[in-house]
């Protein structure tokens, strides 16, 4: 595939410095634009930025909410009961974390759910309001609570979340199915529920922003900074 040009290498170094340890959490929720000279360089920008951003999110969540030996997998910004939340999946638990915007601030973990306690996942077919409904075996879930995995306000056997995009929703569903199978050696039931109605109104969530990477022969390619792509 060949190495990138000196110009591209210099650009990558600059981007890496921009996302250093002193970067404020809100700083990478802004729109920035970079110009590449070829389509190949543009794709390399995308790959490097995705990798850097994933590392930042992993460090953030593992330092504040995920305890060893659990390992961060993915997160998604959602709405639950009109409140802003971020769902964070480790390889064992799903965390429901409160989040506020302007500035973006992670707050307390409302509850964490053992992924092996899931009984089914229901999704709707409305791309304008992608919803996920998680069925939970309360007995199994409670067996895995301890002083770290909070059970505060956790009392329901169903939890509904609204996602920004169908793609974000589906990526989390695929991940939860894989993790459930790894934990239980069973397949998790997925239900396409056409009767699911939007019962949660969206709050004025600050948009995550995007990085537009433009190269010769390519239109602007948005890269959502809040997504956590599989690399």
XYZ file of N, CA and C in Angstrom:
693
model
N 0.821 -1.203 0.000
C 0.000 0.000 0.000
C 0.858 1.258 0.000
N 2.155 1.150 0.420
C 3.035 2.322 0.392
C 2.834 3.193 1.605
N 3.831 4.012 1.890
C 3.751 4.898 3.052
C 3.137 6.225 2.650
N 2.637 6.939 3.636
C 2.044 8.244 3.351
C 3.153 9.234 3.058
N 2.790 10.342 2.456
C 3.771 11.368 2.133
C 4.255 12.063 3.398
N 5.393 12.768 3.267
C 5.928 13.509 4.415
C 4.906 14.512 4.931
N 4.181 15.113 3.996
C 3.164 16.101 4.377
C 2.078 15.451 5.229
N 1.658 14.264 4.832
C 0.614 13.577 5.584
C 1.113 13.176 6.963
N 2.375 12.695 7.040
C 2.951 12.316 8.327
C 2.995 13.502 9.276
N 3.379 14.660 8.744
C 3.408 15.857 9.571
C 2.015 16.203 10.067
N 1.031 16.002 9.171
C -0.355 16.275 9.562
C -0.825 15.353 10.664
N -0.492 14.058 10.566
C -0.888 13.102 11.584
C -0.261 13.442 12.933
N 0.993 13.874 12.906
C 1.668 14.246 14.152
C 0.970 15.429 14.804
N 0.542 16.375 13.972
C -0.147 17.550 14.496
C -1.471 17.161 15.127
N -2.202 16.260 14.463
C -3.481 15.805 14.999
C -3.265 15.066 16.315
N -2.227 14.223 16.368
C -1.954 13.472 17.591
C -1.653 14.399 18.750
N -0.891 15.488 18.495
C -0.598 16.444 19.546
C -1.861 17.159 20.004
N -2.773 17.354 19.062
C -4.015 18.053 19.395
C -4.840 17.246 20.400
N -4.777 15.916 20.306
C -5.522 15.053 21.214
C -4.607 14.517 22.307
N -3.940 15.396 23.020
C -3.035 14.947 24.078
C -3.787 14.818 25.392
N -3.049 14.505 26.431
C -3.679 14.243 27.727
C -4.352 15.474 28.307
N -3.964 16.669 27.856
C -4.539 17.903 28.394
C -5.790 18.358 27.651
N -6.201 17.591 26.661
C -7.385 17.951 25.900
C -8.624 17.865 26.779
N -9.390 18.926 26.822
C -10.626 18.925 27.598
C -11.656 18.049 26.901
N -12.550 17.473 27.699
C -13.532 16.547 27.152
C -14.387 17.200 26.074
N -14.690 18.476 26.241
C -15.549 19.159 25.274
C -14.814 19.549 24.004
N -13.480 19.510 24.032
C -12.715 20.013 22.894
C -12.892 19.181 21.633
N -13.132 17.875 21.783
C -13.283 17.077 20.580
C -14.752 16.830 20.253
N -15.608 17.724 20.738
C -16.999 17.729 20.322
C -17.258 18.980 19.491
N -16.288 19.356 18.684
C -16.393 20.516 17.820
C -16.095 20.097 16.389
N -16.467 20.947 15.452
C -16.227 20.653 14.047
C -14.871 21.198 13.625
N -14.067 20.338 13.054
C -12.761 20.732 12.539
C -12.633 20.184 11.122
N -11.831 20.837 10.318
C -11.705 20.425 8.923
C -10.236 20.312 8.538
N -9.915 19.215 7.845
C -8.563 18.973 7.376
C -8.608 18.689 5.877
N -7.578 19.094 5.184
C -7.544 18.922 3.740
C -6.402 17.983 3.366
N -6.739 16.899 2.676
C -5.724 15.958 2.206
C -5.555 16.131 0.701
N -4.387 15.745 0.209
C -4.091 15.979 -1.204
C -4.533 14.840 -2.114
N -4.787 13.659 -1.540
C -5.221 12.517 -2.342
C -6.300 11.743 -1.597
N -7.103 10.962 -2.307
C -8.107 10.124 -1.636
C -7.470 9.138 -0.655
N -6.298 8.617 -1.006
C -5.618 7.663 -0.136
C -5.247 8.313 1.197
N -4.710 9.523 1.127
C -4.369 10.237 2.355
C -5.621 10.540 3.177
N -6.702 10.829 2.477
C -7.953 11.111 3.176
C -8.392 9.907 4.006
N -8.301 8.725 3.422
C -8.680 7.516 4.143
C -7.748 7.250 5.319
N -6.481 7.600 5.140
C -5.542 7.427 6.244
C -5.854 8.378 7.395
N -6.246 9.597 7.054
C -6.686 10.544 8.086
C -7.836 9.923 8.890
N -8.797 9.368 8.191
C -9.970 8.798 8.848
C -9.558 7.677 9.798
N -8.689 6.786 9.309
C -8.257 5.656 10.131
C -7.531 6.137 11.389
N -6.595 7.066 11.218
C -5.810 7.550 12.357
C -6.696 8.274 13.368
N -7.591 9.127 12.875
C -8.469 9.865 13.782
C -9.389 8.923 14.553
N -9.934 7.934 13.855
C -10.779 6.954 14.537
C -10.008 6.244 15.647
N -8.792 5.854 15.342
C -7.978 5.142 16.326
C -7.666 6.036 17.526
N -7.279 7.274 17.276
C -6.980 8.199 18.365
C -8.206 8.468 19.228
N -9.339 8.673 18.579
C -10.557 8.976 19.315
C -11.014 7.786 20.158
N -10.884 6.603 19.590
C -11.263 5.418 20.361
C -10.391 5.282 21.608
N -9.105 5.537 21.462
C -8.200 5.454 22.605
C -8.575 6.464 23.692
N -8.984 7.671 23.246
C -9.371 8.710 24.207
C -10.614 8.296 24.982
N -11.635 7.813 24.253
C -12.860 7.381 24.928
C -12.577 6.220 25.872
N -11.770 5.262 25.440
C -11.461 4.115 26.287
C -10.778 4.562 27.579
N -9.809 5.444 27.456
C -9.120 5.961 28.639
C -10.081 6.693 29.565
N -10.953 7.496 28.979
C -11.910 8.274 29.760
C -12.835 7.364 30.567
N -13.451 6.399 29.900
C -14.422 5.552 30.584
C -13.762 4.574 31.551
N -12.601 4.040 31.185
C -11.939 3.088 32.080
C -11.354 3.773 33.313
N -11.051 5.050 33.216
C -10.518 5.765 34.372
C -11.620 6.209 35.331
N -12.856 6.314 34.826
C -13.924 6.857 35.659
C -15.038 5.865 35.990
N -15.295 4.897 35.115
C -16.490 4.063 35.317
C -16.264 2.561 35.174
N -15.277 2.131 34.442
C -15.070 0.703 34.205
C -13.858 0.233 34.993
N -14.041 -0.791 35.782
C -12.985 -1.287 36.654
C -12.356 -2.550 36.061
N -11.042 -2.673 36.226
C -10.366 -3.903 35.802
C -10.978 -5.110 36.523
N -11.061 -6.263 35.866
C -10.468 -6.608 34.562
C -11.375 -6.340 33.365
N -12.477 -5.614 33.589
C -13.351 -5.286 32.466
C -12.628 -4.396 31.453
N -13.040 -4.507 30.196
C -12.407 -3.746 29.121
C -13.480 -3.024 28.311
N -13.269 -1.750 28.088
C -14.186 -0.933 27.281
C -14.343 -1.515 25.883
N -15.582 -1.478 25.372
C -15.870 -1.973 24.029
C -16.426 -0.887 23.091
N -17.478 -0.210 23.529
C -18.162 0.777 22.679
C -19.073 1.635 23.544
N -19.430 2.812 23.022
C -20.406 3.647 23.711
C -21.326 4.297 22.690
N -22.453 4.810 23.167
C -23.408 5.497 22.293
C -24.159 6.535 23.108
N -24.392 7.709 22.512
C -25.152 8.767 23.159
C -26.630 8.552 22.860
N -27.454 8.531 23.907
C -28.851 8.156 23.780
C -29.735 9.082 24.609
N -31.040 8.868 24.464
C -32.043 9.551 25.276
C -32.818 8.497 26.052
N -33.004 8.729 27.337
C -33.830 7.843 28.162
C -34.748 8.701 29.021
N -36.058 8.531 28.804
C -37.037 9.312 29.573
C -36.776 10.811 29.486
N -36.448 11.297 28.313
C -36.154 12.706 27.999
C -34.804 13.164 28.555
N -34.056 12.271 29.190
C -32.768 12.634 29.773
C -31.618 12.158 28.895
N -30.557 12.943 28.872
C -29.373 12.577 28.098
C -28.563 11.532 28.847
N -28.199 10.491 28.141
C -27.410 9.415 28.713
C -26.351 8.970 27.706
N -25.332 8.284 28.208
C -24.382 7.601 27.342
C -24.340 6.153 27.811
N -24.604 5.235 26.883
C -24.509 3.814 27.181
C -23.090 3.357 26.872
N -22.451 2.749 27.839
C -21.073 2.301 27.675
C -21.017 0.803 27.937
N -20.497 0.064 26.968
C -20.398 -1.384 27.107
C -18.959 -1.789 27.385
N -18.784 -2.557 28.454
C -17.513 -3.242 28.664
C -17.721 -4.668 28.171
N -16.768 -5.529 28.387
C -16.944 -6.913 27.951
C -17.833 -7.711 28.895
N -18.294 -7.081 29.995
C -19.158 -7.782 30.948
C -20.427 -7.014 31.329
N -20.350 -5.678 31.362
C -21.460 -4.876 31.845
C -21.832 -3.778 30.854
N -23.093 -3.344 30.949
C -23.580 -2.183 30.204
C -23.853 -1.082 31.215
N -23.222 0.081 31.016
C -23.326 1.194 31.963
C -24.234 2.284 31.404
N -25.146 2.751 32.250
C -26.052 3.842 31.912
C -25.577 5.088 32.663
N -24.883 5.972 31.954
C -24.213 7.101 32.590
C -24.896 8.411 32.222
N -25.128 9.230 33.218
C -25.723 10.551 32.997
C -24.693 11.463 32.324
N -25.155 12.287 31.397
C -24.266 13.219 30.704
C -24.988 14.537 30.485
N -24.261 15.625 30.601
C -24.810 16.942 30.300
C -23.922 17.608 29.257
N -24.469 18.639 28.602
C -23.762 19.306 27.517
C -23.592 20.806 27.813
N -22.633 21.369 27.066
C -22.325 22.805 27.139
C -21.940 23.237 28.555
N -20.796 22.764 29.072
C -19.835 21.854 28.435
C -20.234 20.393 28.635
N -19.689 19.525 27.814
C -19.971 18.105 27.924
C -19.324 17.546 29.183
N -20.147 16.939 30.040
C -19.655 16.445 31.319
C -20.267 15.089 31.631
N -19.427 14.097 31.894
C -19.903 12.805 32.363
C -20.211 12.919 33.850
N -21.376 12.415 34.241
C -21.765 12.476 35.652
C -21.878 11.065 36.219
N -22.831 10.857 37.113
C -22.874 9.575 37.809
C -23.415 8.459 36.923
N -23.003 7.260 37.263
C -23.541 6.068 36.606
C -24.864 5.727 37.287
N -25.953 5.771 36.523
C -27.273 5.502 37.092
C -27.423 4.032 37.479
N -26.943 3.162 36.619
C -26.880 1.734 36.925
C -25.970 1.035 35.923
N -25.519 -0.138 36.317
C -24.769 -0.984 35.398
C -25.445 -2.349 35.378
N -25.576 -2.908 34.192
C -26.329 -4.136 34.000
C -25.413 -5.242 33.472
N -25.445 -6.385 34.125
C -24.677 -7.539 33.672
C -25.225 -7.996 32.321
N -24.393 -8.031 31.308
C -24.861 -8.346 29.949
C -25.449 -9.752 29.876
N -24.942 -10.657 30.706
C -25.484 -12.012 30.732
C -26.893 -12.101 31.281
N -27.416 -11.009 31.848
C -28.786 -11.002 32.377
C -29.822 -10.581 31.338
N -29.372 -10.197 30.150
C -30.321 -9.816 29.098
C -31.173 -11.015 28.686
N -32.446 -10.769 28.412
C -33.347 -11.825 27.947
C -33.718 -11.656 26.480
N -33.688 -10.416 25.997
C -33.983 -10.157 24.588
C -33.687 -8.698 24.298
N -33.551 -8.387 23.007
C -33.408 -7.010 22.544
C -34.483 -6.762 21.493
N -35.282 -5.733 21.699
C -36.295 -5.352 20.723
C -35.878 -4.049 20.050
N -36.064 -3.986 18.734
C -35.748 -2.777 17.982
C -36.928 -2.438 17.089
N -37.026 -1.162 16.726
C -38.080 -0.746 15.808
C -37.484 -0.545 14.421
N -38.329 -0.210 13.472
C -37.879 -0.059 12.086
C -38.036 1.374 11.609
N -38.006 2.316 12.535
C -38.172 3.731 12.211
C -36.810 4.410 12.255
N -36.247 4.710 11.101
C -34.916 5.308 11.059
C -34.872 6.713 11.649
N -36.025 7.370 11.729
C -36.044 8.718 12.288
C -36.009 8.698 13.814
N -36.423 7.589 14.411
C -36.405 7.431 15.863
C -35.963 6.009 16.220
N -34.694 5.682 16.003
C -34.231 4.323 16.291
C -34.240 4.041 17.789
N -34.934 2.988 18.172
C -35.138 2.660 19.582
C -34.601 1.261 19.870
N -34.133 1.087 21.088
C -33.748 -0.226 21.572
C -34.457 -0.464 22.897
N -35.009 -1.660 23.062
C -35.645 -2.049 24.313
C -34.927 -3.289 24.831
N -34.386 -3.198 26.041
C -33.610 -4.287 26.617
C -34.436 -5.020 27.660
N -34.656 -6.306 27.441
C -35.316 -7.132 28.443
C -34.270 -7.719 29.383
N -34.568 -7.729 30.684
C -33.571 -8.118 31.683
C -34.158 -9.139 32.658
N -33.380 -10.163 32.972
C -33.722 -11.105 34.028
C -33.228 -10.493 35.338
N -34.162 -9.969 36.112
C -33.790 -9.219 37.308
C -33.009 -10.069 38.304
N -33.355 -11.326 38.432
C -32.676 -12.200 39.387
C -31.201 -12.358 39.031
N -30.928 -12.631 37.748
C -29.538 -12.793 37.311
C -28.782 -11.480 37.444
N -29.434 -10.380 37.074
C -28.787 -9.070 37.154
C -28.384 -8.747 38.589
N -29.291 -8.988 39.529
C -29.013 -8.665 40.918
C -27.910 -9.549 41.499
N -27.768 -10.752 40.984
C -26.715 -11.651 41.463
C -25.323 -11.102 41.160
N -25.230 -10.213 40.161
C -23.925 -9.694 39.748
C -23.685 -8.261 40.204
N -24.545 -7.745 41.058
C -24.301 -6.426 41.618
C -23.321 -6.532 42.782
N -22.472 -5.551 42.919
C -21.588 -5.450 44.067
C -21.445 -3.972 44.401
N -20.504 -3.645 45.271
C -20.352 -2.258 45.691
C -19.917 -1.340 44.556
N -19.323 -1.924 43.523
C -18.877 -1.101 42.394
C -19.955 -0.997 41.319
N -20.573 -2.100 40.971
C -21.610 -2.092 39.933
C -22.934 -1.669 40.561
N -23.213 -0.412 40.428
C -24.324 0.204 41.138
C -25.673 -0.337 40.690
N -26.550 -0.529 41.674
C -27.918 -0.918 41.385
C -28.891 0.185 41.723
N -28.374 1.375 41.978
C -29.216 2.500 42.358
C -30.260 2.784 41.277
N -31.525 2.863 41.706
C -32.651 3.167 40.830
C -32.857 2.106 39.748
N -32.237 0.952 39.943
C -32.393 -0.129 38.957
C -33.447 -1.083 39.475
N -34.643 -1.046 38.881
C -35.733 -1.864 39.406
C -36.666 -2.382 38.319
N -36.354 -2.088 37.074
C -37.244 -2.481 35.989
C -36.659 -3.654 35.208
N -37.539 -4.404 34.556
C -37.094 -5.526 33.725
C -37.063 -5.148 32.251
N -37.305 -3.870 31.948
C -37.221 -3.379 30.573
C -36.670 -1.961 30.589
N -35.751 -1.694 29.675
C -35.157 -0.364 29.579
C -35.151 0.063 28.118
N -35.676 1.263 27.853
C -35.824 1.762 26.491
C -34.940 2.981 26.277
N -34.218 2.980 25.163
C -33.336 4.094 24.821
C -33.562 4.492 23.362
N -33.457 5.796 23.095
C -33.554 6.313 21.738
C -32.173 6.759 21.285
N -31.785 6.321 20.086
C -30.462 6.615 19.545
C -30.541 7.751 18.532
N -29.406 8.348 18.233
C -29.347 9.401 17.225
C -29.493 8.842 15.827
N -28.881 7.681 15.587
C -28.936 7.080 14.252
C -29.168 5.585 14.372
N -29.745 5.019 13.315
C -29.947 3.569 13.273
C -28.615 2.844 13.286
N -27.617 3.418 12.632
C -26.299 2.791 12.578
C -25.701 2.636 13.970
N -25.768 3.685 14.784
C -25.252 3.600 16.148
C -25.998 2.537 16.941
N -27.320 2.514 16.781
C -28.146 1.526 17.490
C -27.766 0.106 17.084
N -27.658 -0.128 15.783
C -27.381 -1.476 15.292
C -25.996 -1.974 15.692
N -25.020 -1.076 15.720
C -23.667 -1.475 16.136
C -23.662 -1.943 17.590
N -24.418 -1.243 18.432
C -24.476 -1.656 19.831
C -25.212 -2.986 19.974
N -26.269 -3.179 19.194
C -27.022 -4.435 19.243
C -26.122 -5.612 18.861
N -25.365 -5.458 17.779
C -24.462 -6.526 17.340
C -23.436 -6.836 18.432
N -22.889 -5.790 19.052
C -21.910 -5.992 20.105
C -22.523 -6.729 21.294
N -23.707 -6.312 21.742
C -24.339 -6.945 22.889
C -24.644 -8.412 22.610
N -25.055 -8.711 21.384
C -25.324 -10.110 21.017
C -24.051 -10.948 21.097
N -22.963 -10.404 20.600
C -21.692 -11.140 20.636
C -21.225 -11.355 22.070
N -21.279 -10.295 22.884
C -20.839 -10.408 24.266
C -21.722 -11.371 25.059
N -23.036 -11.319 24.808
C -23.960 -12.226 25.494
C -23.619 -13.678 25.189
N -23.334 -13.956 23.923
C -22.984 -15.317 23.527
C -21.669 -15.759 24.162
N -20.701 -14.861 24.223
C -19.417 -15.191 24.853
C -19.585 -15.496 26.331
N -20.508 -14.802 26.991
C -20.708 -14.972 28.426
C -21.536 -16.217 28.738
N -22.598 -16.451 27.957
C -23.568 -17.499 28.293
C -23.523 -18.720 27.388
N -22.830 -18.616 26.266
C -22.832 -19.686 25.244
C -24.229 -19.909 24.665
N -25.033 -18.874 24.688
C -26.382 -18.924 24.126
C -26.564 -17.756 23.164
N -27.572 -17.861 22.315
C -27.897 -16.772 21.399
C -28.934 -15.863 22.039
N -28.763 -14.563 21.873
C -29.704 -13.591 22.432
C -30.816 -13.325 21.419
N -32.048 -13.356 21.884
C -33.197 -13.149 21.003
C -33.294 -11.685 20.572
N -33.439 -11.470 19.271
C -33.628 -10.129 18.715
C -35.025 -10.055 18.123
N -35.782 -9.042 18.517
C -37.163 -8.890 18.067
C -37.307 -7.590 17.304
N -37.844 -7.668 16.088
C -38.202 -6.465 15.339
C -39.642 -6.139 15.688
N -39.824 -5.137 16.514
C -41.141 -4.791 17.044
C -41.703 -3.601 16.290
N -42.562 -3.866 15.339
C -43.146 -2.787 14.540
C -44.136 -1.958 15.334
N -44.574 -2.461 16.482
C -45.563 -1.725 17.272
C -44.913 -0.788 18.278
N -43.598 -0.857 18.382
C -42.912 0.021 19.328
C -43.122 1.474 18.925
N -43.587 2.271 19.838
C -43.836 3.675 19.560
C -42.848 4.540 20.320
N -42.552 5.694 19.767
C -41.647 6.629 20.437
C -42.365 7.232 21.636
N -41.906 6.848 22.818
C -42.518 7.366 24.044
C -41.577 8.298 24.788
N -40.464 8.597 24.149
C -39.465 9.438 24.790
C -39.202 10.640 23.889
N -39.380 11.849 24.400
C -39.122 13.030 23.592
C -37.654 13.394 23.674
N -37.100 13.870 22.563
C -35.689 14.223 22.519
C -35.440 15.551 23.222
N -34.378 15.603 23.979
C -33.959 16.872 24.561
C -33.058 17.574 23.559
N -32.695 18.794 23.857
C -31.846 19.554 22.942
C -30.390 19.156 23.126
N -30.069 17.986 22.606
C -28.719 17.471 22.750
C -27.778 18.241 21.837
N -26.675 18.672 22.403
C -25.654 19.316 21.596
C -25.107 18.296 20.615
N -25.078 18.633 19.339
C -24.597 17.686 18.353
C -23.129 17.400 18.554
N -22.746 16.182 18.218
C -21.393 15.722 18.495
C -20.361 16.401 17.627
N -20.757 16.932 16.491
C -19.792 17.536 15.585
C -19.194 16.489 14.683
N -18.445 16.918 13.702
C -17.830 15.984 12.769
C -16.547 16.579 12.263
N -15.678 15.719 11.810
C -14.471 16.170 11.143
C -14.676 15.942 9.662
N -14.538 16.951 8.864
C -14.704 16.816 7.424
C -13.333 16.640 6.794
N -13.114 15.502 6.196
C -11.841 15.204 5.555
C -12.049 15.236 4.050
N -11.435 16.176 3.387
C -11.663 16.377 1.966
C -10.395 16.096 1.184
N -10.497 15.253 0.167
C -9.351 14.935 -0.672
C -9.704 15.113 -2.131
N -8.717 15.106 -2.973
C -8.947 15.272 -4.403
C -9.862 14.165 -4.902
N -10.936 14.550 -5.574
C -11.858 13.574 -6.116
C -12.856 13.050 -5.106
N -12.816 13.545 -3.850
C -13.727 13.087 -2.821
C -14.527 14.257 -2.304
N -15.763 13.993 -2.020
C -16.563 15.019 -1.362
C -16.240 14.980 0.119
N -16.773 15.907 0.866
C -16.496 15.965 2.292
C -16.992 14.698 2.970
N -16.132 14.066 3.748
C -16.481 12.824 4.423
C -16.616 13.106 5.908
N -17.835 13.027 6.473
C -18.000 13.303 7.892
C -17.543 12.128 8.741
N -16.854 12.425 9.809
C -16.434 11.405 10.761
C -16.967 11.809 12.117
N -17.968 11.105 12.616
C -18.577 11.486 13.878
C -17.627 11.212 15.021
N -17.288 12.260 15.759
C -16.292 12.109 16.812
C -16.820 11.310 17.981
N -18.134 11.277 18.146
C -18.669 10.546 19.280
C -18.858 9.074 18.986
N -18.678 8.651 17.758
C -18.802 7.243 17.438
C -17.536 6.514 17.827
N -17.661 5.210 18.000
C -16.505 4.412 18.341
C -16.405 3.271 17.341
N -15.813 3.500 16.194
C -15.814 2.522 15.129
C -14.991 1.294 15.477
N -15.391 0.180 14.903
C -14.616 -1.041 15.089
C -13.423 -1.006 14.181
N -12.238 -1.084 14.760
C -11.005 -1.000 13.976
C -10.226 -2.297 14.074
